[in-house]
Amino acid sequence: MSYSKPTMNLTLRQMKAFAALATMRNFTRAAEHCNITQSAFSALIVNLESGLNARLFSRNTRNVELTAEGEVFLNIVNHLIPETERALSEMQDHVSRRKGRVAIAALPTIFSSLLPDIIATFLNEYPGIELIVEDVPNTACVELVRSRRVDFALCASAEPGTDLVMEKLASDTFYFVCQPNHPLADYKRLCAVDILPYSIIVFEKASSIRQHLDACVYPKQWIKVLQVNNLSTAAGLVAAGIGPTIVPVLGLCQFNLKNLLAIPVTLPINERDICLLRRKDATESIAAQEFIRLLRSRLAHEVALLASRQPTLK
């Protein structure tokens, strides 16, 4: 046999055939063990030796013995087979969604009101998948997607830049939340001009709620009694009589307190878009694709369900 540099693509089937023959030292038994015909088995071994440019077995009428090169290759194969099988099994787990990882960023209002049921459905169907969540403001959602720290984000509409794409999945509207003794408490529906004369609790400037509400009345401004960072703080202050606030329907679950009213508000920009934010060059994992499929099929329905309840918190 002449020898040159090996040029072949070693397959798991070839490695298993070689290991069977190395153990059983008999072509007939090794072929039966591999569930193939003896002629097909012999062809596998011949092709393996040809591809490696090395004789792996010494054959005679009675015995099949490993050559020195065969002994070396057996040591290699004994390491390769379990590692290859493990890698293929793990890959199959990912493809069949038994394993994997999905990292999501979303606004706190979206996490608290819309995502719990969707997450529960996803984890119930795919319990082996690790889910990582980041409940952060809008600007942080954009940066987490851009820096590839999350697979995608659910956030309010923004200018994502040329490297990101934004897809509208749903939208929500706003409510004025106050105590029953507030001068606007008897209204069935309010407009921005009704509220502007009164002081309200506002959210910090980076908040998507604040940005939307400011855009609705620009160049006018809301009269600020206090500025807060999160909905639960606003809820406590409204309940204490510090002042009213304006929140999206997704945030009303934070105001489940006695003696408060929630009055729908019609704004010049009446809806806040809820969008799926992704990298333009992203190729999501199968697990992430499945979560996105759930979002597309259920998010708009979940928002509509919340809006249809027409909540009055009293």
PDB file of C-alpha atoms in Angstrom:
ATOM      1  CA  MET A   1       0.000   0.000   0.000  1.00  0.00           C
ATOM      2  CA  SER A   2       1.396   3.416  -0.946  1.00  0.00           C
ATOM      3  CA  TYR A   3       1.057   6.179   1.653  1.00  0.00           C
ATOM      4  CA  SER A   4       0.174   9.817   1.232  1.00  0.00           C
ATOM      5  CA  LYS A   5      -1.466  12.464   3.383  1.00  0.00           C
ATOM      6  CA  PRO A   6      -4.913  11.207   4.532  1.00  0.00           C
ATOM      7  CA  THR A   7      -7.806  13.053   2.919  1.00  0.00           C
ATOM      8  CA  MET A   8     -11.207  11.873   4.183  1.00  0.00           C
ATOM      9  CA  ASN A   9     -14.279  12.824   6.154  1.00  0.00           C
ATOM     10  CA  LEU A  10     -14.432  10.353   9.017  1.00  0.00           C
ATOM     11  CA  THR A  11     -18.000   9.315   9.873  1.00  0.00           C
ATOM     12  CA  LEU A  12     -19.459   7.956  13.084  1.00  0.00           C
ATOM     13  CA  ARG A  13     -20.607   4.886  11.146  1.00  0.00           C
ATOM     14  CA  GLN A  14     -17.035   4.141  10.076  1.00  0.00           C
ATOM     15  CA  MET A  15     -15.723   4.617  13.588  1.00  0.00           C
ATOM     16  CA  LYS A  16     -18.338   2.247  15.031  1.00  0.00           C
ATOM     17  CA  ALA A  17     -17.600  -0.365  12.361  1.00  0.00           C
ATOM     18  CA  PHE A  18     -13.891  -0.150  13.091  1.00  0.00           C
ATOM     19  CA  ALA A  19     -14.465  -0.419  16.868  1.00  0.00           C
ATOM     20  CA  ALA A  20     -16.735  -3.461  16.393  1.00  0.00           C
ATOM     21  CA  LEU A  21     -14.163  -5.274  14.264  1.00  0.00           C
ATOM     22  CA  ALA A  22     -11.345  -4.325  16.639  1.00  0.00           C
ATOM     23  CA  THR A  23     -13.336  -5.869  19.516  1.00  0.00           C
ATOM     24  CA  MET A  24     -14.763  -8.974  17.822  1.00  0.00           C
ATOM     25  CA  ARG A  25     -11.907  -9.708  15.386  1.00  0.00           C
ATOM     26  CA  ASN A  26     -14.464 -11.274  13.041  1.00  0.00           C
ATOM     27  CA  PHE A  27     -16.081  -9.659  10.005  1.00  0.00           C
ATOM     28  CA  THR A  28     -19.305 -11.686  10.196  1.00  0.00           C
ATOM     29  CA  ARG A  29     -19.985 -10.983  13.867  1.00  0.00           C
ATOM     30  CA  ALA A  30     -18.938  -7.337  13.577  1.00  0.00           C
ATOM     31  CA  ALA A  31     -21.264  -6.837  10.585  1.00  0.00           C
ATOM     32  CA  GLU A  32     -24.177  -8.403  12.506  1.00  0.00           C
ATOM     33  CA  HIS A  33     -23.407  -6.185  15.496  1.00  0.00           C
ATOM     34  CA  CYS A  34     -23.636  -3.120  13.205  1.00  0.00           C
ATOM     35  CA  ASN A  35     -26.828  -4.415  11.542  1.00  0.00           C
ATOM     36  CA  ILE A  36     -25.411  -4.298   8.003  1.00  0.00           C
ATOM     37  CA  THR A  37     -24.460  -6.959   5.479  1.00  0.00           C
ATOM     38  CA  GLN A  38     -20.950  -8.352   5.536  1.00  0.00           C
ATOM     39  CA  SER A  39     -20.203  -6.973   2.074  1.00  0.00           C
ATOM     40  CA  ALA A  40     -21.303  -3.469   3.127  1.00  0.00           C
ATOM     41  CA  PHE A  41     -19.301  -3.822   6.345  1.00  0.00           C
ATOM     42  CA  SER A  42     -16.174  -4.896   4.435  1.00  0.00           C
ATOM     43  CA  ALA A  43     -16.611  -1.903   2.113  1.00  0.00           C
ATOM     44  CA  LEU A  44     -16.753   0.438   5.146  1.00  0.00           C
ATOM     45  CA  ILE A  45     -13.444  -0.921   6.466  1.00  0.00           C
ATOM     46  CA  VAL A  46     -11.766  -0.825   3.053  1.00  0.00           C
ATOM     47  CA  ASN A  47     -12.915   2.777   2.493  1.00  0.00           C
ATOM     48  CA  LEU A  48     -11.736   3.718   5.974  1.00  0.00           C
ATOM     49  CA  GLU A  49      -8.280   2.295   5.391  1.00  0.00           C
ATOM     50  CA  SER A  50      -8.127   3.877   1.954  1.00  0.00           C
ATOM     51  CA  GLY A  51      -9.140   7.277   3.330  1.00  0.00           C
ATOM     52  CA  LEU A  52      -6.563   7.055   6.126  1.00  0.00           C
ATOM     53  CA  ASN A  53      -3.899   5.637   3.779  1.00  0.00           C
ATOM     54  CA  ALA A  54      -3.117   3.055   6.468  1.00  0.00           C
ATOM     55  CA  ARG A  55      -3.732  -0.633   6.945  1.00  0.00           C
ATOM     56  CA  LEU A  56      -5.621  -1.004  10.212  1.00  0.00           C
ATOM     57  CA  PHE A  57      -6.126  -4.773  10.261  1.00  0.00           C
ATOM     58  CA  SER A  58      -3.965  -7.729   9.400  1.00  0.00           C
ATOM     59  CA  ARG A  59      -6.179 -10.409   7.842  1.00  0.00           C
ATOM     60  CA  ASN A  60      -5.712 -14.097   7.202  1.00  0.00           C
ATOM     61  CA  THR A  61      -8.042 -17.060   6.858  1.00  0.00           C
ATOM     62  CA  ARG A  62      -8.345 -17.503  10.591  1.00  0.00           C
ATOM     63  CA  ASN A  63      -7.662 -14.206  12.330  1.00  0.00           C
ATOM     64  CA  VAL A  64      -8.238 -10.489  12.127  1.00  0.00           C
ATOM     65  CA  GLU A  65      -5.625  -8.567  14.092  1.00  0.00           C
ATOM     66  CA  LEU A  66      -4.976  -4.874  14.611  1.00  0.00           C
ATOM     67  CA  THR A  67      -1.843  -3.476  13.046  1.00  0.00           C
ATOM     68  CA  ALA A  68       0.306  -0.960  14.897  1.00  0.00           C
ATOM     69  CA  GLU A  69      -1.570   1.824  13.080  1.00  0.00           C
ATOM     70  CA  GLY A  70      -4.826   0.105  14.025  1.00  0.00           C
ATOM     71  CA  GLU A  71      -3.858   0.195  17.712  1.00  0.00           C
ATOM     72  CA  VAL A  72      -3.159   3.920  17.466  1.00  0.00           C
ATOM     73  CA  PHE A  73      -6.446   4.525  15.655  1.00  0.00           C
ATOM     74  CA  LEU A  74      -8.370   2.451  18.235  1.00  0.00           C
ATOM     75  CA  ASN A  75      -7.166   4.770  21.016  1.00  0.00           C
ATOM     76  CA  ILE A  76      -8.332   7.747  18.979  1.00  0.00           C
ATOM     77  CA  VAL A  77     -11.709   6.209  18.164  1.00  0.00           C
ATOM     78  CA  ASN A  78     -12.335   5.217  21.791  1.00  0.00           C
ATOM     79  CA  HIS A  79     -12.214   8.942  22.619  1.00  0.00           C
ATOM     80  CA  LEU A  80     -13.990  10.180  19.512  1.00  0.00           C
ATOM     81  CA  ILE A  81     -17.057   7.925  19.555  1.00  0.00           C
ATOM     82  CA  PRO A  82     -18.485   8.935  22.968  1.00  0.00           C
ATOM     83  CA  GLU A  83     -17.669  12.614  22.362  1.00  0.00           C
ATOM     84  CA  THR A  84     -19.262  12.538  18.916  1.00  0.00           C
ATOM     85  CA  GLU A  85     -22.359  10.756  20.213  1.00  0.00           C
ATOM     86  CA  ARG A  86     -22.636  13.244  23.076  1.00  0.00           C
ATOM     87  CA  ALA A  87     -22.309  16.195  20.676  1.00  0.00           C
ATOM     88  CA  LEU A  88     -24.898  14.770  18.286  1.00  0.00           C
ATOM     89  CA  SER A  89     -27.270  14.001  21.157  1.00  0.00           C
ATOM     90  CA  GLU A  90     -26.925  17.517  22.542  1.00  0.00           C
ATOM     91  CA  MET A  91     -27.475  18.994  19.101  1.00  0.00           C
ATOM     92  CA  GLN A  92     -30.602  16.885  18.702  1.00  0.00           C
ATOM     93  CA  ASP A  93     -31.828  18.132  22.094  1.00  0.00           C
ATOM     94  CA  HIS A  94     -31.446  21.704  20.848  1.00  0.00           C
ATOM     95  CA  VAL A  95     -33.165  20.982  17.546  1.00  0.00           C
ATOM     96  CA  SER A  96     -36.058  19.251  19.323  1.00  0.00           C
ATOM     97  CA  ARG A  97     -36.184  22.092  21.912  1.00  0.00           C
ATOM     98  CA  ARG A  98     -35.323  19.850  24.861  1.00  0.00           C
ATOM     99  CA  LYS A  99     -32.343  22.082  25.638  1.00  0.00           C
ATOM    100  CA  GLY A 100     -31.382  25.629  24.843  1.00  0.00           C
ATOM    101  CA  ARG A 101     -31.335  29.176  26.126  1.00  0.00           C
ATOM    102  CA  VAL A 102     -33.510  32.190  25.415  1.00  0.00           C
ATOM    103  CA  ALA A 103     -32.579  35.633  26.725  1.00  0.00           C
ATOM    104  CA  ILE A 104     -35.303  38.296  26.656  1.00  0.00           C
ATOM    105  CA  ALA A 105     -35.425  41.977  27.570  1.00  0.00           C
ATOM    106  CA  ALA A 106     -38.739  43.752  28.049  1.00  0.00           C
ATOM    107  CA  LEU A 107     -40.321  46.747  29.695  1.00  0.00           C
ATOM    108  CA  PRO A 108     -41.420  46.065  33.296  1.00  0.00           C
ATOM    109  CA  THR A 109     -45.049  46.780  32.318  1.00  0.00           C
ATOM    110  CA  ILE A 110     -44.855  44.094  29.635  1.00  0.00           C
ATOM    111  CA  PHE A 111     -43.242  41.570  31.955  1.00  0.00           C
ATOM    112  CA  SER A 112     -45.746  42.121  34.740  1.00  0.00           C
ATOM    113  CA  SER A 113     -48.910  42.093  32.645  1.00  0.00           C
ATOM    114  CA  LEU A 114     -48.390  40.169  29.398  1.00  0.00           C
ATOM    115  CA  LEU A 115     -45.451  37.791  29.649  1.00  0.00           C
ATOM    116  CA  PRO A 116     -46.173  35.630  32.731  1.00  0.00           C
ATOM    117  CA  ASP A 117     -48.782  33.459  30.981  1.00  0.00           C
ATOM    118  CA  ILE A 118     -46.719  33.242  27.786  1.00  0.00           C
ATOM    119  CA  ILE A 119     -43.603  32.293  29.764  1.00  0.00           C
ATOM    120  CA  ALA A 120     -45.577  29.675  31.711  1.00  0.00           C
ATOM    121  CA  THR A 121     -46.858  28.159  28.453  1.00  0.00           C
ATOM    122  CA  PHE A 122     -43.360  28.093  26.967  1.00  0.00           C
ATOM    123  CA  LEU A 123     -41.665  26.533  30.005  1.00  0.00           C
ATOM    124  CA  ASN A 124     -44.431  23.978  30.411  1.00  0.00           C
ATOM    125  CA  GLU A 125     -43.924  22.847  26.817  1.00  0.00           C
ATOM    126  CA  TYR A 126     -40.110  23.087  26.848  1.00  0.00           C
ATOM    127  CA  PRO A 127     -38.991  22.580  30.482  1.00  0.00           C
ATOM    128  CA  GLY A 128     -35.358  21.954  29.508  1.00  0.00           C
ATOM    129  CA  ILE A 129     -34.852  25.399  27.999  1.00  0.00           C
ATOM    130  CA  GLU A 130     -33.192  28.036  30.186  1.00  0.00           C
ATOM    131  CA  LEU A 131     -34.994  31.372  30.137  1.00  0.00           C
ATOM    132  CA  ILE A 132     -33.144  34.572  31.063  1.00  0.00           C
ATOM    133  CA  VAL A 133     -35.161  37.781  31.522  1.00  0.00           C
ATOM    134  CA  GLU A 134     -34.173  41.435  31.843  1.00  0.00           C
ATOM    135  CA  ASP A 135     -36.950  43.836  32.919  1.00  0.00           C
ATOM    136  CA  VAL A 136     -35.447  47.175  31.932  1.00  0.00           C
ATOM    137  CA  PRO A 137     -36.419  50.579  30.431  1.00  0.00           C
ATOM    138  CA  ASN A 138     -36.732  51.143  26.708  1.00  0.00           C
ATOM    139  CA  THR A 139     -33.212  52.459  26.150  1.00  0.00           C
ATOM    140  CA  ALA A 140     -31.724  49.462  27.951  1.00  0.00           C
ATOM    141  CA  CYS A 141     -33.804  47.087  25.792  1.00  0.00           C
ATOM    142  CA  VAL A 142     -32.251  48.597  22.684  1.00  0.00           C
ATOM    143  CA  GLU A 143     -28.704  48.366  24.031  1.00  0.00           C
ATOM    144  CA  LEU A 144     -29.108  44.785  25.275  1.00  0.00           C
ATOM    145  CA  VAL A 145     -30.224  43.672  21.813  1.00  0.00           C
ATOM    146  CA  ARG A 146     -27.516  45.688  20.066  1.00  0.00           C
ATOM    147  CA  SER A 147     -24.774  44.237  22.295  1.00  0.00           C
ATOM    148  CA  ARG A 148     -26.122  40.681  21.749  1.00  0.00           C
ATOM    149  CA  ARG A 149     -26.695  40.143  25.471  1.00  0.00           C
ATOM    150  CA  VAL A 150     -30.296  39.148  24.725  1.00  0.00           C
ATOM    151  CA  ASP A 151     -31.851  37.423  21.735  1.00  0.00           C
ATOM    152  CA  PHE A 152     -34.621  40.002  21.351  1.00  0.00           C
ATOM    153  CA  ALA A 153     -36.594  42.606  23.278  1.00  0.00           C
ATOM    154  CA  LEU A 154     -40.207  43.665  23.747  1.00  0.00           C
ATOM    155  CA  CYS A 155     -40.362  47.415  24.078  1.00  0.00           C
ATOM    156  CA  ALA A 156     -42.146  50.574  23.038  1.00  0.00           C
ATOM    157  CA  SER A 157     -41.572  51.964  19.571  1.00  0.00           C
ATOM    158  CA  ALA A 158     -38.187  53.659  19.183  1.00  0.00           C
ATOM    159  CA  GLU A 159     -35.632  54.630  16.552  1.00  0.00           C
ATOM    160  CA  PRO A 160     -33.544  51.448  16.590  1.00  0.00           C
ATOM    161  CA  GLY A 161     -30.851  52.396  14.068  1.00  0.00           C
ATOM    162  CA  THR A 162     -29.768  50.596  10.923  1.00  0.00           C
ATOM    163  CA  ASP A 163     -28.480  47.482  12.728  1.00  0.00           C
ATOM    164  CA  LEU A 164     -31.817  46.628  14.383  1.00  0.00           C
ATOM    165  CA  VAL A 165     -35.324  45.878  13.132  1.00  0.00           C
ATOM    166  CA  MET A 166     -38.569  46.617  14.945  1.00  0.00           C
ATOM    167  CA  GLU A 167     -41.853  44.762  14.386  1.00  0.00           C
ATOM    168  CA  LYS A 168     -45.118  45.982  15.901  1.00  0.00           C
ATOM    169  CA  LEU A 169     -46.953  43.184  17.729  1.00  0.00           C
ATOM    170  CA  ALA A 170     -49.630  45.094  19.662  1.00  0.00           C
ATOM    171  CA  SER A 171     -50.471  48.460  21.178  1.00  0.00           C
ATOM    172  CA  ASP A 172     -51.957  49.785  24.388  1.00  0.00           C
ATOM    173  CA  THR A 173     -53.742  52.932  25.573  1.00  0.00           C
ATOM    174  CA  PHE A 174     -53.597  55.119  28.693  1.00  0.00           C
ATOM    175  CA  TYR A 175     -55.586  55.689  31.881  1.00  0.00           C
ATOM    176  CA  PHE A 176     -55.759  58.510  34.381  1.00  0.00           C
ATOM    177  CA  VAL A 177     -55.520  57.049  37.901  1.00  0.00           C
ATOM    178  CA  CYS A 178     -56.730  59.155  40.811  1.00  0.00           C
ATOM    179  CA  GLN A 179     -58.599  59.151  44.100  1.00  0.00           C
ATOM    180  CA  PRO A 180     -62.414  59.552  44.080  1.00  0.00           C
ATOM    181  CA  ASN A 181     -62.182  63.129  45.429  1.00  0.00           C
ATOM    182  CA  HIS A 182     -60.107  64.412  42.505  1.00  0.00           C
ATOM    183  CA  PRO A 183     -61.862  67.107  40.388  1.00  0.00           C
ATOM    184  CA  LEU A 184     -61.715  64.815  37.318  1.00  0.00           C
ATOM    185  CA  ALA A 185     -62.983  61.719  39.116  1.00  0.00           C
ATOM    186  CA  ASP A 186     -66.531  61.936  37.676  1.00  0.00           C
ATOM    187  CA  TYR A 187     -65.413  61.911  34.037  1.00  0.00           C
ATOM    188  CA  LYS A 188     -66.102  58.779  31.990  1.00  0.00           C
ATOM    189  CA  ARG A 189     -63.271  59.624  29.560  1.00  0.00           C
ATOM    190  CA  LEU A 190     -60.613  62.323  29.566  1.00  0.00           C
ATOM    191  CA  CYS A 191     -58.528  64.170  26.999  1.00  0.00           C
ATOM    192  CA  ALA A 192     -55.047  65.588  27.457  1.00  0.00           C
ATOM    193  CA  VAL A 193     -56.435  69.141  27.661  1.00  0.00           C
ATOM    194  CA  ASP A 194     -58.637  68.066  30.595  1.00  0.00           C
ATOM    195  CA  ILE A 195     -55.604  66.898  32.578  1.00  0.00           C
ATOM    196  CA  LEU A 196     -53.010  69.554  31.697  1.00  0.00           C
ATOM    197  CA  PRO A 197     -54.258  72.110  34.272  1.00  0.00           C
ATOM    198  CA  TYR A 198     -53.680  69.635  37.109  1.00  0.00           C
ATOM    199  CA  SER A 199     -50.424  68.423  38.619  1.00  0.00           C
ATOM    200  CA  ILE A 200     -49.627  64.727  38.175  1.00  0.00           C
ATOM    201  CA  ILE A 201     -47.017  62.207  39.206  1.00  0.00           C
ATOM    202  CA  VAL A 202     -44.733  61.710  36.193  1.00  0.00           C
ATOM    203  CA  PHE A 203     -42.114  59.114  35.337  1.00  0.00           C
ATOM    204  CA  GLU A 204     -38.422  59.707  34.735  1.00  0.00           C
ATOM    205  CA  LYS A 205     -37.461  61.055  31.314  1.00  0.00           C
ATOM    206  CA  ALA A 206     -35.963  57.808  29.963  1.00  0.00           C
ATOM    207  CA  SER A 207     -39.247  55.973  30.612  1.00  0.00           C
ATOM    208  CA  SER A 208     -41.242  55.014  27.522  1.00  0.00           C
ATOM    209  CA  ILE A 209     -44.385  56.167  29.367  1.00  0.00           C
ATOM    210  CA  ARG A 210     -42.936  59.632  29.954  1.00  0.00           C
ATOM    211  CA  GLN A 211     -41.624  59.926  26.408  1.00  0.00           C
ATOM    212  CA  HIS A 212     -44.999  59.005  24.946  1.00  0.00           C
ATOM    213  CA  LEU A 213     -46.951  61.377  27.187  1.00  0.00           C
ATOM    214  CA  ASP A 214     -44.519  64.266  26.608  1.00  0.00           C
ATOM    215  CA  ALA A 215     -44.773  63.778  22.837  1.00  0.00           C
ATOM    216  CA  CYS A 216     -48.575  63.908  23.092  1.00  0.00           C
ATOM    217  CA  VAL A 217     -48.651  67.449  24.530  1.00  0.00           C
ATOM    218  CA  TYR A 218     -45.469  68.993  23.070  1.00  0.00           C
ATOM    219  CA  PRO A 219     -44.642  71.884  23.240  1.00  0.00           C
ATOM    220  CA  LYS A 220     -46.787  72.062  26.356  1.00  0.00           C
ATOM    221  CA  GLN A 221     -45.665  70.252  29.495  1.00  0.00           C
ATOM    222  CA  TRP A 222     -47.368  68.312  32.255  1.00  0.00           C
ATOM    223  CA  ILE A 223     -47.423  69.948  35.662  1.00  0.00           C
ATOM    224  CA  LYS A 224     -45.254  67.752  37.840  1.00  0.00           C
ATOM    225  CA  VAL A 225     -45.975  67.076  41.488  1.00  0.00           C
ATOM    226  CA  LEU A 226     -43.317  64.343  41.775  1.00  0.00           C
ATOM    227  CA  GLN A 227     -41.148  62.291  39.425  1.00  0.00           C
ATOM    228  CA  VAL A 228     -40.701  58.554  40.030  1.00  0.00           C
ATOM    229  CA  ASN A 229     -38.923  55.628  38.415  1.00  0.00           C
ATOM    230  CA  ASN A 230     -41.451  52.822  38.580  1.00  0.00           C
ATOM    231  CA  LEU A 231     -45.148  52.084  38.630  1.00  0.00           C
ATOM    232  CA  SER A 232     -45.320  50.607  42.115  1.00  0.00           C
ATOM    233  CA  THR A 233     -43.927  53.848  43.565  1.00  0.00           C
ATOM    234  CA  ALA A 234     -46.496  55.857  41.622  1.00  0.00           C
ATOM    235  CA  ALA A 235     -49.247  53.541  42.880  1.00  0.00           C
ATOM    236  CA  GLY A 236     -48.269  54.101  46.498  1.00  0.00           C
ATOM    237  CA  LEU A 237     -48.140  57.866  46.038  1.00  0.00           C
ATOM    238  CA  VAL A 238     -51.542  58.010  44.326  1.00  0.00           C
ATOM    239  CA  ALA A 239     -53.033  55.886  47.114  1.00  0.00           C
ATOM    240  CA  ALA A 240     -51.533  58.259  49.688  1.00  0.00           C
ATOM    241  CA  GLY A 241     -53.228  61.242  48.055  1.00  0.00           C
ATOM    242  CA  ILE A 242     -50.024  62.864  46.744  1.00  0.00           C
ATOM    243  CA  GLY A 243     -51.526  63.215  43.285  1.00  0.00           C
ATOM    244  CA  PRO A 244     -52.876  61.362  40.230  1.00  0.00           C
ATOM    245  CA  THR A 245     -50.875  59.835  37.390  1.00  0.00           C
ATOM    246  CA  ILE A 246     -51.282  58.576  33.816  1.00  0.00           C
ATOM    247  CA  VAL A 247     -50.300  54.998  33.000  1.00  0.00           C
ATOM    248  CA  PRO A 248     -50.732  52.556  30.111  1.00  0.00           C
ATOM    249  CA  VAL A 249     -53.316  49.809  30.417  1.00  0.00           C
ATOM    250  CA  LEU A 250     -50.443  47.329  30.857  1.00  0.00           C
ATOM    251  CA  GLY A 251     -49.429  49.125  34.043  1.00  0.00           C
ATOM    252  CA  LEU A 252     -52.833  49.115  35.732  1.00  0.00           C
ATOM    253  CA  CYS A 253     -52.088  45.819  37.482  1.00  0.00           C
ATOM    254  CA  GLN A 254     -49.675  47.769  39.702  1.00  0.00           C
ATOM    255  CA  PHE A 255     -52.587  49.905  40.928  1.00  0.00           C
ATOM    256  CA  ASN A 256     -54.745  47.159  42.377  1.00  0.00           C
ATOM    257  CA  LEU A 257     -55.483  49.279  45.442  1.00  0.00           C
ATOM    258  CA  LYS A 258     -58.747  50.230  47.092  1.00  0.00           C
ATOM    259  CA  ASN A 259     -60.409  53.586  46.547  1.00  0.00           C
ATOM    260  CA  LEU A 260     -58.685  54.440  43.273  1.00  0.00           C
ATOM    261  CA  LEU A 261     -60.301  55.254  39.938  1.00  0.00           C
ATOM    262  CA  ALA A 262     -58.932  54.474  36.459  1.00  0.00           C
ATOM    263  CA  ILE A 263     -60.406  56.671  33.720  1.00  0.00           C
ATOM    264  CA  PRO A 264     -59.555  56.067  30.031  1.00  0.00           C
ATOM    265  CA  VAL A 265     -57.662  58.892  28.342  1.00  0.00           C
ATOM    266  CA  THR A 266     -57.813  59.869  24.654  1.00  0.00           C
ATOM    267  CA  LEU A 267     -54.440  61.290  23.613  1.00  0.00           C
ATOM    268  CA  PRO A 268     -53.282  62.956  20.377  1.00  0.00           C
ATOM    269  CA  ILE A 269     -51.037  59.912  19.926  1.00  0.00           C
ATOM    270  CA  ASN A 270     -53.541  57.526  21.395  1.00  0.00           C
ATOM    271  CA  GLU A 271     -51.705  54.212  21.209  1.00  0.00           C
ATOM    272  CA  ARG A 272     -48.294  53.149  22.443  1.00  0.00           C
ATOM    273  CA  ASP A 273     -46.868  50.496  20.106  1.00  0.00           C
ATOM    274  CA  ILE A 274     -45.464  47.323  21.649  1.00  0.00           C
ATOM    275  CA  CYS A 275     -42.715  46.039  19.390  1.00  0.00           C
ATOM    276  CA  LEU A 276     -40.414  43.081  18.915  1.00  0.00           C
ATOM    277  CA  LEU A 277     -36.840  44.354  18.593  1.00  0.00           C
ATOM    278  CA  ARG A 278     -34.188  42.147  16.974  1.00  0.00           C
ATOM    279  CA  ARG A 279     -30.791  42.466  15.336  1.00  0.00           C
ATOM    280  CA  LYS A 280     -31.004  42.731  11.570  1.00  0.00           C
ATOM    281  CA  ASP A 281     -28.298  40.071  11.163  1.00  0.00           C
ATOM    282  CA  ALA A 282     -29.725  37.759  13.838  1.00  0.00           C
ATOM    283  CA  THR A 283     -30.191  34.040  13.261  1.00  0.00           C
ATOM    284  CA  GLU A 284     -32.136  33.043  16.360  1.00  0.00           C
ATOM    285  CA  SER A 285     -31.826  29.630  17.950  1.00  0.00           C
ATOM    286  CA  ILE A 286     -34.711  27.222  17.442  1.00  0.00           C
ATOM    287  CA  ALA A 287     -35.738  27.864  21.074  1.00  0.00           C
ATOM    288  CA  ALA A 288     -35.783  31.650  20.523  1.00  0.00           C
ATOM    289  CA  GLN A 289     -37.723  31.216  17.283  1.00  0.00           C
ATOM    290  CA  GLU A 290     -40.364  29.209  19.166  1.00  0.00           C
ATOM    291  CA  PHE A 291     -40.719  31.920  21.825  1.00  0.00           C
ATOM    292  CA  ILE A 292     -41.095  34.572  19.110  1.00  0.00           C
ATOM    293  CA  ARG A 293     -43.775  32.416  17.460  1.00  0.00           C
ATOM    294  CA  LEU A 294     -45.701  32.402  20.758  1.00  0.00           C
ATOM    295  CA  LEU A 295     -45.362  36.181  21.059  1.00  0.00           C
ATOM    296  CA  ARG A 296     -46.686  36.767  17.553  1.00  0.00           C
ATOM    297  CA  SER A 297     -49.644  34.475  18.097  1.00  0.00           C
ATOM    298  CA  ARG A 298     -50.657  35.630  21.580  1.00  0.00           C
ATOM    299  CA  LEU A 299     -49.412  39.106  22.476  1.00  0.00           C
ATOM    300  CA  ALA A 300     -52.051  41.150  20.649  1.00  0.00           C
ATOM    301  CA  HIS A 301     -54.789  38.943  22.127  1.00  0.00           C
ATOM    302  CA  GLU A 302     -53.406  39.411  25.650  1.00  0.00           C
ATOM    303  CA  VAL A 303     -53.377  43.208  25.232  1.00  0.00           C
ATOM    304  CA  ALA A 304     -56.910  43.222  23.832  1.00  0.00           C
ATOM    305  CA  LEU A 305     -58.068  41.102  26.771  1.00  0.00           C
ATOM    306  CA  LEU A 306     -56.636  43.586  29.257  1.00  0.00           C
ATOM    307  CA  ALA A 307     -58.171  46.546  27.412  1.00  0.00           C
ATOM    308  CA  SER A 308     -61.588  44.885  27.173  1.00  0.00           C
ATOM    309  CA  ARG A 309     -61.911  44.732  30.945  1.00  0.00           C
ATOM    310  CA  GLN A 310     -62.263  48.535  31.090  1.00  0.00           C
ATOM    311  CA  PRO A 311     -60.880  48.585  34.625  1.00  0.00           C
ATOM    312  CA  THR A 312     -62.058  50.966  37.311  1.00  0.00           C
ATOM    313  CA  LEU A 313     -59.957  50.566  40.408  1.00  0.00           C
ATOM    314  CA  LYS A 314     -62.387  51.154  43.227  1.00  0.00           C
TER     315      LYS A 314
END
